[in-house]
Amino acid sequence: MKLSLKDEHDSDDPILSVVNLIDVFLVLIAALLLSVAADPLNPYSADRVTVIRNAGQPNMEIVTREGNKIERFRAEGAAGKGKGVKAGVAYRMSDGSLVYVAD
């Protein structure tokens, strides 16, 4: 008498492809969570964040987030409030003081 269970192969089982799909989806979910956590404007990150986009360019934009309030400032030549141009550079010294150098 022959047992039919010994003759079956694991490669014929259709549920194995579903298990592989579940593994792929878990990896995708982990990658998405990491990308959300790395975003500086993430609502779960620090309370105060400032992001400068296109620094030194005519279309420069400064995005500041404090808590749930987000403000955007654009440089001259772009639409929106806060129009202006670069006026100088500020340096933080080793003793904590700031030094402003005008352009």
Short mmCIF file of the C-alpha atoms (twelve columns), coordinates in Angstrom:
data_MODEL
# 
_entry.id   MODEL 
# 
loop_
_atom_site.group_PDB 
_atom_site.id 
_atom_site.type_symbol 
_atom_site.label_atom_id 
_atom_site.label_alt_id 
_atom_site.label_comp_id 
_atom_site.label_asym_id 
_atom_site.label_seq_id 
_atom_site.Cartn_x 
_atom_site.Cartn_y 
_atom_site.Cartn_z 
_atom_site.pdbx_PDB_model_num 
ATOM 1   C CA . MET A 1   0.000  0.000  0.000  1 
ATOM 2   C CA . LYS A 2   1.303  3.414  -1.024 1 
ATOM 3   C CA . LEU A 3   0.848  6.611  0.965  1 
ATOM 4   C CA . SER A 4   -0.130 9.510  -1.213 1 
ATOM 5   C CA . LEU A 5   1.369  12.115 1.159  1 
ATOM 6   C CA . LYS A 6   4.915  11.007 0.434  1 
ATOM 7   C CA . ASP A 7   4.436  11.429 -3.297 1 
ATOM 8   C CA . GLU A 8   3.275  15.070 -3.113 1 
ATOM 9   C CA . HIS A 9   5.844  17.770 -3.639 1 
ATOM 10  C CA . ASP A 10  5.953  21.123 -1.890 1 
ATOM 11  C CA . SER A 11  6.378  22.933 -5.185 1 
ATOM 12  C CA . ASP A 12  2.866  21.933 -6.232 1 
ATOM 13  C CA . ASP A 13  1.271  23.674 -3.252 1 
ATOM 14  C CA . PRO A 14  -0.496 26.898 -4.406 1 
ATOM 15  C CA . ILE A 15  -0.481 28.415 -0.900 1 
ATOM 16  C CA . LEU A 16  3.302  28.869 -1.075 1 
ATOM 17  C CA . SER A 17  2.947  31.645 -3.664 1 
ATOM 18  C CA . VAL A 18  0.519  33.463 -1.337 1 
ATOM 19  C CA . VAL A 19  3.046  33.241 1.491  1 
ATOM 20  C CA . ASN A 20  5.674  34.802 -0.787 1 
ATOM 21  C CA . LEU A 21  3.302  37.651 -1.649 1 
ATOM 22  C CA . ILE A 22  2.735  38.324 2.049  1 
ATOM 23  C CA . ASP A 23  6.513  38.572 2.545  1 
ATOM 24  C CA . VAL A 24  6.794  41.069 -0.313 1 
ATOM 25  C CA . PHE A 25  4.005  43.221 1.128  1 
ATOM 26  C CA . LEU A 26  5.652  43.214 4.572  1 
ATOM 27  C CA . VAL A 27  8.886  44.500 3.042  1 
ATOM 28  C CA . LEU A 28  6.987  47.238 1.158  1 
ATOM 29  C CA . ILE A 29  5.177  48.313 4.326  1 
ATOM 30  C CA . ALA A 30  8.476  48.503 6.221  1 
ATOM 31  C CA . ALA A 31  10.029 50.619 3.437  1 
ATOM 32  C CA . LEU A 32  7.058  53.017 3.468  1 
ATOM 33  C CA . LEU A 33  7.216  53.401 7.245  1 
ATOM 34  C CA . LEU A 34  10.926 54.196 7.054  1 
ATOM 35  C CA . SER A 35  10.357 56.822 4.353  1 
ATOM 36  C CA . VAL A 36  7.615  58.494 6.428  1 
ATOM 37  C CA . ALA A 37  9.836  58.514 9.520  1 
ATOM 38  C CA . ALA A 38  12.729 60.084 7.583  1 
ATOM 39  C CA . ASP A 39  10.623 63.016 6.302  1 
ATOM 40  C CA . PRO A 40  11.654 66.210 8.159  1 
ATOM 41  C CA . LEU A 41  8.109  67.592 8.041  1 
ATOM 42  C CA . ASN A 42  6.738  64.419 9.617  1 
ATOM 43  C CA . PRO A 43  4.075  65.353 12.211 1 
ATOM 44  C CA . TYR A 44  5.597  62.846 14.661 1 
ATOM 45  C CA . SER A 45  9.106  64.356 14.526 1 
ATOM 46  C CA . ALA A 46  10.546 67.217 16.610 1 
ATOM 47  C CA . ASP A 47  8.323  70.168 17.542 1 
ATOM 48  C CA . ARG A 48  10.232 72.794 15.528 1 
ATOM 49  C CA . VAL A 49  11.651 72.108 12.045 1 
ATOM 50  C CA . THR A 50  12.991 74.434 9.319  1 
ATOM 51  C CA . VAL A 51  13.598 73.157 5.776  1 
ATOM 52  C CA . ILE A 52  15.282 75.267 3.068  1 
ATOM 53  C CA . ARG A 53  14.575 74.209 -0.503 1 
ATOM 54  C CA . ASN A 54  16.736 75.409 -3.426 1 
ATOM 55  C CA . ALA A 55  19.119 77.345 -1.151 1 
ATOM 56  C CA . GLY A 56  20.680 80.380 -2.808 1 
ATOM 57  C CA . GLN A 57  18.487 80.143 -5.905 1 
ATOM 58  C CA . PRO A 58  15.881 82.721 -7.010 1 
ATOM 59  C CA . ASN A 59  13.115 80.204 -6.272 1 
ATOM 60  C CA . MET A 60  14.356 79.447 -2.729 1 
ATOM 61  C CA . GLU A 61  11.665 78.428 -0.249 1 
ATOM 62  C CA . ILE A 62  11.858 78.254 3.551  1 
ATOM 63  C CA . VAL A 63  9.346  75.931 5.239  1 
ATOM 64  C CA . THR A 64  8.995  76.239 9.033  1 
ATOM 65  C CA . ARG A 65  6.869  73.906 11.156 1 
ATOM 66  C CA . GLU A 66  6.110  74.537 14.819 1 
ATOM 67  C CA . GLY A 67  3.739  71.928 16.201 1 
ATOM 68  C CA . ASN A 68  0.867  71.715 13.706 1 
ATOM 69  C CA . LYS A 69  1.448  75.173 12.168 1 
ATOM 70  C CA . ILE A 70  3.348  75.236 8.841  1 
ATOM 71  C CA . GLU A 71  4.590  78.502 7.272  1 
ATOM 72  C CA . ARG A 72  6.148  78.877 3.827  1 
ATOM 73  C CA . PHE A 73  8.321  81.824 2.780  1 
ATOM 74  C CA . ARG A 74  9.483  82.277 -0.812 1 
ATOM 75  C CA . ALA A 75  12.358 84.348 -2.141 1 
ATOM 76  C CA . GLU A 76  12.009 87.166 -4.663 1 
ATOM 77  C CA . GLY A 77  10.637 86.125 -8.015 1 
ATOM 78  C CA . ALA A 78  8.317  83.472 -6.619 1 
ATOM 79  C CA . ALA A 79  4.663  83.888 -5.767 1 
ATOM 80  C CA . GLY A 80  3.662  84.127 -2.124 1 
ATOM 81  C CA . LYS A 81  4.436  86.079 1.020  1 
ATOM 82  C CA . GLY A 82  7.856  86.715 2.482  1 
ATOM 83  C CA . LYS A 83  9.491  87.974 -0.702 1 
ATOM 84  C CA . GLY A 84  13.101 88.992 -0.282 1 
ATOM 85  C CA . VAL A 85  16.707 88.323 -1.189 1 
ATOM 86  C CA . LYS A 86  19.685 86.983 0.690  1 
ATOM 87  C CA . ALA A 87  21.089 89.745 2.894  1 
ATOM 88  C CA . GLY A 88  24.058 87.997 4.461  1 
ATOM 89  C CA . VAL A 89  25.308 84.995 6.384  1 
ATOM 90  C CA . ALA A 90  25.084 84.233 10.108 1 
ATOM 91  C CA . TYR A 91  27.702 82.095 11.862 1 
ATOM 92  C CA . ARG A 92  27.379 80.462 15.298 1 
ATOM 93  C CA . MET A 93  30.654 80.742 17.200 1 
ATOM 94  C CA . SER A 94  32.024 78.105 19.581 1 
ATOM 95  C CA . ASP A 95  30.880 80.158 22.609 1 
ATOM 96  C CA . GLY A 96  27.265 80.122 21.301 1 
ATOM 97  C CA . SER A 97  27.130 83.703 20.033 1 
ATOM 98  C CA . LEU A 98  25.983 84.580 16.510 1 
ATOM 99  C CA . VAL A 99  27.964 86.717 14.064 1 
ATOM 100 C CA . TYR A 100 26.175 88.246 11.075 1 
ATOM 101 C CA . VAL A 101 28.182 89.084 7.936  1 
ATOM 102 C CA . ALA A 102 26.327 91.272 5.420  1 
ATOM 103 C CA . ASP A 103 26.756 90.647 1.687  1 
# 
